[in-house]
Coordinates of C-alpha atoms in Angstrom, one line a residue:
M1 CA -51.2 -35.3 -34.4
T2 CA -48.0 -33.7 -35.6
D3 CA -48.9 -30.0 -35.8
N4 CA -45.7 -28.0 -34.9
T5 CA -47.6 -24.8 -34.1
A6 CA -46.3 -23.6 -30.8
S7 CA -48.8 -24.1 -27.9
D8 CA -48.9 -22.1 -24.7
T9 CA -50.2 -25.1 -22.7
L10 CA -48.8 -28.6 -22.6
R11 CA -50.4 -31.4 -20.6
I12 CA -47.8 -34.1 -19.8
A13 CA -48.8 -37.4 -18.2
V14 CA -46.2 -39.2 -16.2
A15 CA -46.7 -43.0 -16.2
Q16 CA -45.3 -44.3 -13.0
L17 CA -45.9 -48.0 -13.6
N18 CA -44.7 -51.5 -12.7
P19 CA -43.4 -53.4 -15.8
T20 CA -42.0 -57.0 -15.7
V21 CA -38.6 -57.7 -17.1
G22 CA -39.0 -59.8 -20.3
D23 CA -42.8 -59.7 -20.5
V24 CA -42.8 -57.4 -23.5
A25 CA -46.4 -58.2 -24.5
A26 CA -47.7 -57.4 -21.0
N27 CA -45.6 -54.3 -20.7
L28 CA -47.0 -53.0 -24.1
A29 CA -50.5 -53.7 -22.8
K30 CA -49.8 -51.8 -19.7
A31 CA -48.4 -48.9 -21.7
R32 CA -51.5 -48.9 -23.9
E33 CA -53.8 -48.9 -20.9
A34 CA -51.8 -46.0 -19.4
R35 CA -52.0 -44.0 -22.6
A36 CA -55.8 -44.5 -22.8
D37 CA -56.0 -43.3 -19.2
A38 CA -53.9 -40.3 -19.9
A39 CA -56.0 -39.5 -23.0
R40 CA -59.2 -39.5 -20.8
Q41 CA -57.4 -37.0 -18.6
G42 CA -56.7 -34.8 -21.5
A43 CA -53.0 -35.4 -21.8
D44 CA -51.0 -34.3 -24.9
L45 CA -48.0 -36.4 -24.2
V46 CA -47.2 -39.5 -22.0
L47 CA -43.8 -39.9 -20.5
F48 CA -42.9 -43.5 -19.6
T49 CA -39.8 -44.8 -17.8
E50 CA -36.5 -46.2 -18.8
L51 CA -36.5 -49.4 -20.9
F52 CA -40.2 -49.7 -20.0
L53 CA -41.0 -52.2 -22.8
A54 CA -38.2 -54.5 -21.8
G55 CA -38.5 -54.0 -18.1
Y56 CA -35.6 -52.7 -16.1
P57 CA -32.9 -53.8 -15.7
P58 CA -33.0 -56.5 -18.4
E59 CA -29.3 -57.4 -17.8
D60 CA -28.1 -60.1 -20.3
L61 CA -31.5 -60.5 -21.9
V62 CA -30.2 -57.6 -24.0
L63 CA -27.7 -59.9 -25.6
K64 CA -30.5 -62.1 -27.0
P65 CA -31.4 -61.1 -30.5
A66 CA -35.0 -62.5 -30.2
F67 CA -35.6 -60.3 -27.2
L68 CA -34.4 -57.1 -29.0
K69 CA -36.6 -57.9 -31.9
A70 CA -39.6 -58.4 -29.6
C71 CA -39.0 -55.0 -28.0
E72 CA -38.6 -53.3 -31.4
R73 CA -41.9 -54.8 -32.6
A74 CA -43.6 -53.5 -29.5
A75 CA -42.2 -50.0 -30.0
Q76 CA -43.4 -50.0 -33.6
D77 CA -46.8 -51.2 -32.6
F78 CA -47.1 -48.6 -29.8
A79 CA -46.0 -45.9 -32.2
G80 CA -48.7 -46.9 -34.6
D81 CA -51.3 -46.4 -31.8
T82 CA -50.6 -42.7 -31.9
A83 CA -52.3 -42.4 -35.3
D84 CA -55.6 -42.0 -33.4
G85 CA -54.9 -38.3 -32.7
G86 CA -54.4 -38.9 -29.0
P87 CA -51.3 -38.3 -26.8
G88 CA -47.8 -38.7 -28.2
V89 CA -45.5 -41.0 -26.3
I90 CA -41.9 -41.1 -25.0
I91 CA -41.1 -44.7 -24.0
G92 CA -37.9 -46.6 -23.2
T93 CA -36.8 -49.7 -25.1
P94 CA -33.5 -51.3 -26.1
L95 CA -32.7 -50.7 -29.8
K96 CA -30.0 -52.4 -31.9
R97 CA -28.6 -50.1 -34.5
K98 CA -25.4 -50.0 -36.6
S99 CA -23.7 -48.0 -33.8
G100 CA -24.5 -50.8 -31.3
T101 CA -27.2 -51.8 -28.9
H102 CA -28.5 -48.8 -27.0
N103 CA -30.5 -48.0 -24.0
S104 CA -33.0 -45.8 -25.9
I105 CA -36.3 -44.0 -26.0
I106 CA -38.6 -43.6 -28.9
F107 CA -40.6 -40.5 -29.4
A108 CA -43.8 -41.2 -31.3
D109 CA -46.8 -39.0 -32.5
G110 CA -49.2 -39.2 -35.4
G111 CA -48.7 -42.9 -35.9
K112 CA -45.0 -42.7 -36.4
I113 CA -41.7 -42.8 -34.6
L114 CA -40.4 -39.3 -35.1
A115 CA -37.2 -39.6 -33.1
E116 CA -34.9 -42.0 -31.2
R117 CA -32.6 -40.9 -28.4
Y118 CA -29.8 -43.0 -26.9
K119 CA -28.4 -43.0 -23.4
L120 CA -24.9 -41.4 -23.4
D121 CA -23.7 -42.0 -19.9
L122 CA -23.9 -45.7 -19.0
P123 CA -23.7 -46.4 -15.3
N124 CA -21.2 -49.0 -14.2
Y125 CA -21.2 -49.0 -10.4
G126 CA -23.1 -50.5 -7.5
E127 CA -26.2 -52.2 -8.8
F128 CA -25.6 -51.0 -12.4
D129 CA -23.7 -52.9 -15.0
E130 CA -24.9 -51.3 -18.3
K131 CA -21.5 -51.1 -20.0
R132 CA -21.7 -54.9 -20.1
V133 CA -24.7 -55.0 -22.5
F134 CA -25.1 -51.5 -24.0
Q135 CA -23.1 -49.2 -26.0
A136 CA -23.3 -45.4 -25.3
G137 CA -25.0 -43.3 -27.8
P138 CA -22.6 -42.3 -30.6
E139 CA -23.2 -38.6 -30.4
M140 CA -25.1 -35.9 -28.5
Q141 CA -28.6 -35.5 -30.0
G142 CA -30.6 -32.3 -29.7
P143 CA -34.2 -31.7 -28.6
V144 CA -37.3 -33.1 -30.3
N145 CA -40.1 -30.9 -31.6
F146 CA -43.4 -31.9 -30.1
R147 CA -46.3 -29.8 -31.3
G148 CA -44.2 -26.7 -31.3
V149 CA -42.4 -27.3 -28.0
R150 CA -38.8 -28.4 -28.1
L151 CA -38.2 -31.2 -25.6
G152 CA -34.9 -32.5 -24.4
I153 CA -34.8 -36.2 -23.4
P154 CA -31.8 -37.2 -21.4
I155 CA -32.0 -40.8 -20.0
C156 CA -31.5 -41.4 -16.3
E157 CA -27.7 -41.5 -15.7
D158 CA -27.4 -38.7 -18.3
I159 CA -28.4 -36.3 -15.6
W160 CA -26.5 -37.9 -12.7
G161 CA -22.9 -37.7 -14.0
D162 CA -20.6 -34.7 -14.7
V163 CA -21.2 -34.7 -18.5
A164 CA -23.0 -31.4 -19.4
I165 CA -25.8 -33.1 -21.3
C166 CA -28.6 -31.0 -19.8
E167 CA -26.7 -27.8 -20.4
T168 CA -26.0 -28.8 -24.0
L169 CA -29.7 -29.5 -24.6
A170 CA -30.6 -26.1 -23.3
E171 CA -28.0 -24.5 -25.6
S172 CA -29.6 -26.5 -28.4
G173 CA -33.0 -24.8 -27.8
A174 CA -34.7 -27.3 -25.4
E175 CA -37.5 -25.7 -23.4
I176 CA -38.3 -28.5 -21.0
L177 CA -36.3 -31.6 -20.1
L178 CA -38.1 -34.9 -19.7
V179 CA -36.1 -37.7 -18.1
P180 CA -37.1 -41.4 -18.1
N181 CA -35.5 -43.2 -15.1
G182 CA -35.0 -46.6 -13.6
S183 CA -33.6 -45.4 -10.2
P184 CA -33.7 -48.0 -7.5
Y185 CA -34.6 -47.3 -3.9
Y186 CA -32.4 -47.0 -1.0
R187 CA -33.0 -45.1 2.3
G188 CA -33.2 -41.4 1.7
K189 CA -32.9 -41.7 -2.2
V190 CA -35.8 -39.2 -2.9
D191 CA -33.8 -36.4 -1.4
V192 CA -30.7 -37.4 -3.4
R193 CA -32.7 -37.3 -6.6
H194 CA -34.1 -33.9 -5.8
Q195 CA -30.6 -32.5 -5.2
I196 CA -29.3 -34.1 -8.5
V197 CA -32.1 -32.4 -10.4
I198 CA -31.8 -29.1 -8.7
R199 CA -28.1 -29.1 -9.6
Q200 CA -29.0 -29.7 -13.2
V201 CA -31.7 -27.0 -13.2
I202 CA -29.1 -24.5 -11.9
E203 CA -26.7 -25.5 -14.7
C204 CA -29.2 -25.5 -17.6
G205 CA -32.0 -23.1 -16.4
L206 CA -34.8 -25.4 -17.6
P207 CA -37.6 -27.2 -15.7
I208 CA -36.9 -31.0 -15.4
I209 CA -39.5 -33.7 -15.2
Y210 CA -38.2 -36.9 -13.6
A211 CA -40.3 -40.0 -14.3
N212 CA -39.3 -43.0 -12.2
Q213 CA -40.2 -46.7 -12.5
L214 CA -42.1 -48.5 -9.9
G215 CA -41.9 -52.2 -8.7
G216 CA -39.7 -54.9 -7.5
Q217 CA -37.2 -56.6 -9.8
D218 CA -35.2 -59.4 -8.0
E219 CA -33.3 -57.5 -5.3
L220 CA -34.0 -54.0 -6.6
I221 CA -37.0 -51.9 -5.6
F222 CA -38.1 -49.0 -7.8
D223 CA -40.1 -46.7 -5.7
G224 CA -41.6 -44.3 -8.2
A225 CA -41.8 -40.9 -6.4
S226 CA -41.6 -39.1 -9.8
F227 CA -41.4 -35.3 -9.6
A228 CA -40.4 -32.1 -11.3
I229 CA -38.2 -29.2 -10.4
G230 CA -39.2 -25.9 -12.0
S231 CA -36.7 -23.4 -13.5
D232 CA -37.0 -21.5 -10.2
K233 CA -35.5 -24.5 -8.5
T234 CA -38.6 -25.3 -6.5
L235 CA -40.6 -28.6 -6.4
A236 CA -43.2 -28.3 -9.2
F237 CA -45.0 -31.5 -8.5
Q238 CA -44.4 -34.7 -6.5
M239 CA -46.0 -38.1 -7.2
S240 CA -46.5 -40.8 -4.6
Q241 CA -43.9 -43.3 -3.6
F242 CA -44.5 -47.1 -3.9
E243 CA -47.8 -46.6 -5.8
E244 CA -48.6 -47.2 -9.4
T245 CA -50.2 -44.2 -11.0
V246 CA -50.6 -42.0 -14.1
N247 CA -50.7 -38.3 -13.3
V248 CA -51.3 -35.6 -15.7
T249 CA -49.4 -32.3 -15.1
T250 CA -50.2 -29.0 -16.8
W251 CA -47.4 -26.7 -18.0
K252 CA -48.0 -23.2 -19.3
R253 CA -45.6 -21.0 -21.3
N254 CA -44.9 -17.6 -19.7
R255 CA -44.0 -15.6 -22.8
A256 CA -43.2 -12.5 -20.8
A257 CA -40.7 -14.3 -18.7
A258 CA -39.2 -15.9 -21.7
G259 CA -38.8 -12.6 -23.4
A260 CA -37.2 -11.1 -20.4
Q261 CA -34.5 -13.7 -20.8
S262 CA -33.6 -12.3 -24.2
G263 CA -34.9 -15.2 -26.2
N264 CA -33.8 -17.9 -23.8
N265 CA -36.8 -19.9 -22.7
S266 CA -35.3 -20.8 -19.3
E267 CA -38.2 -19.2 -17.5
G268 CA -40.7 -20.0 -20.2
W269 CA -42.5 -23.0 -18.8
V270 CA -44.2 -23.3 -15.4
C271 CA -46.2 -26.2 -13.9
S272 CA -49.6 -24.9 -13.1
E273 CA -51.2 -28.2 -12.1
G274 CA -49.8 -31.4 -10.7
P275 CA -49.9 -33.7 -7.6
M276 CA -48.1 -32.9 -4.4
S277 CA -47.9 -36.2 -2.6
K278 CA -46.2 -36.6 0.8
I279 CA -43.1 -38.8 0.8
P280 CA -43.1 -41.4 3.7
E281 CA -40.7 -41.1 6.6
K282 CA -37.8 -43.7 6.8
E283 CA -39.5 -46.5 8.7
E284 CA -42.6 -46.4 6.5
A285 CA -40.5 -46.2 3.4
D286 CA -38.3 -49.1 4.3
Y287 CA -41.3 -51.2 5.3
R288 CA -43.2 -50.5 2.1
A289 CA -40.0 -51.2 0.1
C290 CA -39.7 -54.6 1.7
M291 CA -43.5 -55.3 1.2
L292 CA -43.3 -54.3 -2.5
G293 CA -40.2 -56.3 -3.1
L294 CA -41.7 -59.5 -1.6
R295 CA -45.0 -59.0 -3.3
D296 CA -43.5 -58.6 -6.8
Y297 CA -40.9 -61.4 -6.4
V298 CA -43.7 -63.9 -5.4
N299 CA -46.2 -62.7 -8.0
K300 CA -43.9 -62.1 -10.9
N301 CA -42.3 -65.5 -10.4
G302 CA -45.7 -67.3 -10.3
F303 CA -45.8 -68.6 -6.7
R304 CA -49.3 -69.2 -5.3
N305 CA -48.3 -68.7 -1.7
V306 CA -45.4 -68.7 0.8
V307 CA -44.3 -70.6 3.9
L308 CA -42.0 -69.6 6.6
G309 CA -40.7 -70.9 10.0
L310 CA -42.3 -68.8 12.7
S311 CA -40.0 -69.2 15.7
G312 CA -41.4 -66.7 18.1
G313 CA -38.5 -64.3 17.4
I314 CA -38.5 -60.8 15.9
D315 CA -37.1 -61.7 12.4
S316 CA -39.6 -64.4 11.5
A317 CA -42.4 -62.3 13.1
I318 CA -41.8 -59.2 10.9
C319 CA -41.4 -61.4 7.8
A320 CA -44.7 -62.9 8.6
A321 CA -46.3 -59.5 8.9
L322 CA -44.7 -58.4 5.6
A323 CA -46.0 -61.5 3.9
V324 CA -49.5 -61.0 5.1
D325 CA -49.4 -57.3 4.2
A326 CA -48.0 -58.0 0.7
L327 CA -50.0 -61.1 -0.2
G328 CA -52.9 -61.6 2.2
E329 CA -53.4 -63.9 5.1
E330 CA -54.6 -66.7 3.0
R331 CA -51.3 -66.9 1.1
L332 CA -49.1 -67.4 4.1
R333 CA -48.5 -70.6 6.0
A334 CA -46.5 -70.2 9.2
V335 CA -44.9 -73.3 10.8
M336 CA -43.5 -73.5 14.3
M337 CA -41.0 -76.3 14.6
P338 CA -40.2 -76.8 18.3
Y339 CA -37.4 -78.8 19.8
R340 CA -36.4 -79.4 23.4
Y341 CA -34.8 -75.9 23.7
T342 CA -37.9 -74.1 22.4
S343 CA -39.3 -72.0 25.3
K344 CA -42.9 -71.8 26.3
D345 CA -42.7 -68.1 25.6
S346 CA -41.6 -68.7 22.0
L347 CA -44.5 -71.2 21.5
K348 CA -47.0 -68.7 22.8
D349 CA -45.4 -65.7 21.0
A350 CA -45.5 -67.5 17.6
E351 CA -49.1 -68.6 18.1
D352 CA -50.1 -65.0 19.2
C353 CA -48.4 -63.6 16.1
A354 CA -50.0 -66.0 13.7
R355 CA -53.4 -65.3 15.3
A356 CA -53.0 -61.6 15.1
L357 CA -52.1 -61.8 11.4
G358 CA -54.9 -64.3 10.7
C359 CA -52.6 -66.7 8.8
R360 CA -52.5 -70.5 8.8
Y361 CA -50.4 -71.8 11.7
D362 CA -49.0 -75.3 12.0
I363 CA -46.8 -76.9 14.7
V364 CA -44.4 -79.6 13.4
P365 CA -42.1 -80.9 16.2
I366 CA -38.5 -81.7 15.1
F367 CA -37.6 -84.0 18.0
E368 CA -37.7 -87.2 15.9
P369 CA -35.7 -86.0 12.9
V370 CA -33.1 -84.4 15.0
E371 CA -32.7 -87.4 17.2
G372 CA -32.6 -89.6 14.1
F373 CA -29.7 -87.6 12.7
L374 CA -27.9 -87.7 16.0
H375 CA -28.4 -91.5 16.3
T376 CA -27.2 -92.0 12.7
L377 CA -24.0 -90.0 13.5
T378 CA -23.3 -91.6 16.9
Q379 CA -20.5 -93.8 15.7
L380 CA -18.9 -91.1 13.6
F381 CA -19.1 -88.5 16.4
E382 CA -17.9 -90.9 19.2
G383 CA -15.4 -89.2 21.5
T384 CA -16.2 -85.6 20.4
K385 CA -17.9 -82.9 22.4
E386 CA -21.4 -81.7 21.6
G387 CA -21.5 -78.2 20.2
I388 CA -22.3 -76.1 17.1
T389 CA -22.6 -79.2 14.9
E390 CA -25.5 -80.5 17.0
E391 CA -27.1 -77.1 17.1
N392 CA -26.9 -76.7 13.3
L393 CA -28.6 -80.1 12.9
Q394 CA -31.7 -78.5 14.5
S395 CA -31.6 -75.6 12.0
R396 CA -31.1 -78.0 9.1
A397 CA -33.9 -80.2 10.1
R398 CA -36.2 -77.2 10.1
G399 CA -34.9 -76.1 6.7
T400 CA -35.5 -79.6 5.3
L401 CA -39.1 -79.6 6.5
L402 CA -39.8 -76.1 5.1
M403 CA -38.4 -77.2 1.7
A404 CA -40.6 -80.4 1.8
I405 CA -43.6 -78.2 2.4
S406 CA -42.5 -76.0 -0.5
N407 CA -42.1 -79.0 -2.8
K408 CA -45.4 -80.5 -1.8
F409 CA -47.6 -77.5 -2.0
G410 CA -45.8 -75.2 -4.4
S411 CA -45.1 -72.6 -1.7
M412 CA -42.0 -70.4 -1.8
V413 CA -40.0 -70.5 1.4
V414 CA -39.5 -67.0 2.9
T415 CA -36.1 -66.9 4.7
T416 CA -35.8 -64.5 7.6
G417 CA -32.1 -63.6 8.4
N418 CA -31.4 -60.0 8.9
K419 CA -28.3 -58.1 7.7
S420 CA -26.5 -58.2 11.1
E421 CA -26.7 -62.0 11.1
M422 CA -25.8 -62.3 7.4
S423 CA -22.8 -60.0 7.9
V424 CA -21.1 -62.1 10.6
G425 CA -22.3 -65.6 9.4
Y426 CA -24.7 -66.1 12.3
A427 CA -26.9 -68.3 10.1
T428 CA -26.8 -71.9 9.1
L429 CA -26.3 -72.9 5.5
Y430 CA -29.0 -75.4 4.3
G431 CA -30.9 -74.6 7.5
D432 CA -32.4 -71.2 8.4
M433 CA -30.8 -69.8 5.2
N434 CA -33.0 -72.1 3.1
G435 CA -35.5 -70.1 1.0
G436 CA -36.4 -68.3 -2.2
F437 CA -36.5 -64.7 -1.0
N438 CA -35.6 -62.7 2.1
P439 CA -37.5 -59.4 2.6
I440 CA -35.3 -58.3 5.5
K441 CA -31.9 -59.3 4.1
D442 CA -30.7 -55.7 4.0
L443 CA -32.0 -54.6 7.3
Y444 CA -29.8 -54.6 10.4
K445 CA -31.2 -56.0 13.6
M446 CA -32.0 -52.7 15.2
Q447 CA -33.7 -51.6 12.0
V448 CA -35.9 -54.7 12.2
Y449 CA -36.9 -53.7 15.7
A450 CA -37.7 -50.2 14.6
L451 CA -39.9 -51.5 11.7
A452 CA -41.7 -53.9 14.0
R453 CA -42.6 -51.1 16.4
W454 CA -43.7 -48.9 13.5
R455 CA -45.9 -51.7 12.0
N456 CA -47.7 -52.2 15.3
T457 CA -49.0 -48.6 15.2
H458 CA -49.4 -48.2 11.4
V459 CA -50.9 -50.0 8.4
P460 CA -49.1 -49.0 5.3
P461 CA -51.1 -48.0 2.2
G462 CA -51.9 -51.1 0.1
A463 CA -51.3 -53.5 2.9
L464 CA -53.6 -56.5 3.1
G465 CA -52.9 -57.2 6.8
P466 CA -54.9 -56.1 9.8
S467 CA -54.4 -53.0 12.0
G468 CA -53.3 -53.1 15.6
E469 CA -50.5 -55.0 17.2
V470 CA -49.5 -57.7 14.8
I471 CA -46.1 -58.5 16.4
P472 CA -46.6 -59.2 20.1
N473 CA -44.7 -56.8 22.3
N474 CA -43.1 -59.8 24.1
I475 CA -41.3 -60.7 20.9
I476 CA -40.0 -57.1 20.6
D477 CA -39.0 -56.9 24.3
K478 CA -37.3 -60.3 25.0
A479 CA -33.6 -61.0 24.4
P480 CA -33.1 -62.5 20.9
S481 CA -32.1 -66.2 20.8
A482 CA -31.7 -68.9 18.3
E483 CA -32.8 -71.4 21.0
L484 CA -30.4 -74.1 19.9
R485 CA -29.2 -74.8 23.4
E486 CA -30.3 -74.2 27.0
N487 CA -30.6 -70.6 28.0
Q488 CA -29.0 -69.3 24.8
T489 CA -29.0 -65.7 23.7
D490 CA -27.5 -64.1 20.6
Q491 CA -25.2 -62.0 22.8
D492 CA -23.5 -65.2 24.0
S493 CA -21.8 -65.2 20.6
L494 CA -22.1 -61.6 19.3
P495 CA -21.6 -58.1 20.7
P496 CA -24.9 -56.3 21.7
Y497 CA -26.8 -55.5 18.5
P498 CA -26.5 -51.6 18.8
V499 CA -22.7 -52.0 19.0
L500 CA -22.6 -54.7 16.3
D501 CA -24.8 -52.7 13.9
D502 CA -22.7 -49.6 14.2
I503 CA -19.5 -51.4 13.6
L504 CA -21.0 -53.2 10.6
E505 CA -22.4 -50.0 9.1
C506 CA -18.9 -48.5 9.4
L507 CA -17.3 -51.6 7.7
V508 CA -19.9 -52.3 5.0
E509 CA -21.7 -49.0 4.1
N510 CA -18.8 -46.7 4.8
E511 CA -15.7 -48.9 4.2
M512 CA -14.0 -47.4 7.3
G513 CA -10.8 -48.7 8.6
V514 CA -10.4 -50.3 12.0
D515 CA -8.6 -47.2 13.5
E516 CA -11.5 -45.0 12.4
I517 CA -14.1 -47.3 14.0
V518 CA -12.1 -47.5 17.2
A519 CA -12.0 -43.7 17.3
R520 CA -15.8 -43.7 17.5
G521 CA -15.5 -45.4 20.9
H522 CA -15.5 -49.1 20.0
D523 CA -13.3 -51.7 21.5
R524 CA -10.4 -52.6 19.1
A525 CA -10.6 -56.4 19.8
T526 CA -14.4 -56.3 19.1
V527 CA -13.9 -54.4 15.9
T528 CA -11.2 -56.7 14.5
R529 CA -13.3 -59.7 15.5
V530 CA -16.3 -58.4 13.7
E531 CA -14.2 -57.5 10.6
H532 CA -12.8 -61.1 10.6
L533 CA -16.3 -62.6 10.9
L534 CA -17.5 -60.3 8.1
Y535 CA -14.8 -61.6 5.7
I536 CA -15.1 -65.3 6.5
A537 CA -18.9 -65.3 6.0
E538 CA -18.6 -64.3 2.4
Y539 CA -19.0 -67.9 1.2
K540 CA -22.3 -68.1 3.1
R541 CA -23.7 -64.9 1.6
R542 CA -22.9 -66.1 -1.9
Q543 CA -25.3 -69.0 -1.3
A544 CA -28.0 -66.9 0.3
A545 CA -31.4 -66.2 -1.2
P546 CA -31.9 -62.8 -2.9
G547 CA -33.5 -60.1 -0.8
V548 CA -34.7 -56.5 -0.9
K549 CA -32.1 -53.8 -1.2
I550 CA -32.7 -51.1 1.4
T551 CA -29.3 -49.6 2.1
K552 CA -26.8 -47.9 -0.2
K553 CA -24.6 -51.0 -0.1
N554 CA -26.3 -54.4 0.0
F555 CA -24.6 -57.7 -0.2
G556 CA -24.3 -59.0 -3.7
R557 CA -25.0 -56.2 -6.2
D558 CA -23.3 -53.4 -4.3
R559 CA -20.6 -55.1 -2.3
R560 CA -18.6 -57.7 -4.3
Y561 CA -15.8 -59.1 -2.1
P562 CA -13.8 -62.2 -2.9
I563 CA -14.6 -65.4 -0.9
T564 CA -10.9 -66.3 -0.7
N565 CA -9.5 -63.2 1.1
R566 CA -6.7 -62.9 3.6
F567 CA -6.7 -59.2 4.0
R568 CA -7.3 -57.8 7.4
D569 CA -7.0 -54.1 8.3
G570 CA -3.6 -53.8 10.1
G571 CA -3.1 -57.5 10.3

């Protein structure tokens, strides 16, 4: 349908879906299913998210001509579907044109592509690297006419920067702005998005619909939480976070209000019907982000199940809970690997945790392999003192066994180090760092404790695990220990975790100097030691498994420091 007679009602479906990068055929099938759903709900138009047909972010796949051709074919096929008289579509796809390869959308109705729009402001910071593979749109393009309504379609970063794209679209006659996005999650991101859109509404005077992708892609989590801000700067609708859904929203033209603006339609469209979902609080949001990231990484990469070492400590316990919640109890195998320093409490706590979660639990002692390594090295180590080397042999024996189980049964190893440990190198390469994915990689130790307490009293939506206490309270209450020597605790080697985490947040998230951190009340020697540990552990982090991004600055995508680095603040 391409009738340009102005309508006073427009039903816009927002497709908040979970595409898979590179699976163009499956993404097209998902888009078709969503359009059919939207048609049943009476939608006139379906708004999909950024680069939906490709999956986002496609990174260097965009440099592959065959991939671009597959995406273009899918866009043409999907446009052809609109010949059925059903909803029109706005969907993201990469397009190669004479002006370059663009992060684009197609607007299709009546069986044809009626317009293309190209992203103008390419992000090149943090997790984004779009200038590497895309060229910015060659010029500002005006609104599209959809059944008598002029729609502006900026793409994601086009509304985040200082370029006056929204204001220019308003001046060009746009009545509503529809924004396809691929905006990754970090803690508190929903509020940030709301403020960005409110700022643009103030500048352009138009209502803005913000459609955001859902799902895990490697380390990034796209949390959905699509929404709209009306021209009165209030929340017009709010879709759910971490849930795949197609919601139809109803918009009505207020001709009296439009006329009062002397021909400017800035007050002309009002959302009369749409969802108003509650956004989760921070512990729930972080937990669900970790759960979604683990589920999508395992499923999209084709693993049947996962295995992890269940030590009786807090980190492995919460990873086990996340695995059961994300995948189901039948897809997790937990393995306790005791040695002479493993306490009776840890043996009991690990078993209690596995029993509470309902997953398979095996005990594989490591006495013989560790003693075998030590015996083999006796002559080489003669005359040296026993220490960290011997401790690390225990960790590496466990890592070897987990990888053997992975190889034999096709299970992906879930690794369980938290951000505090990864920051200061309190982890063993080729030992407890072995694994394919780490759901808590971007959570500091105290955040791990907070999420464990939260999970013991809540079951997140979509979780497959049981209710009640799934992480025994003794695991939460006892002093953390690697149990690699007699009576060991983490605080033998590290500052107390509340102190360590605050210093690390200052250094990593906020890039604060030593003097600033000391001014917060921290001991200078402790701060300089933590800074030194942070820098020298970079080589370990480069070899670590990927993991869910939770904070504004995770290791890898957001924080790219050199391995060889002699800078010390003030030293």
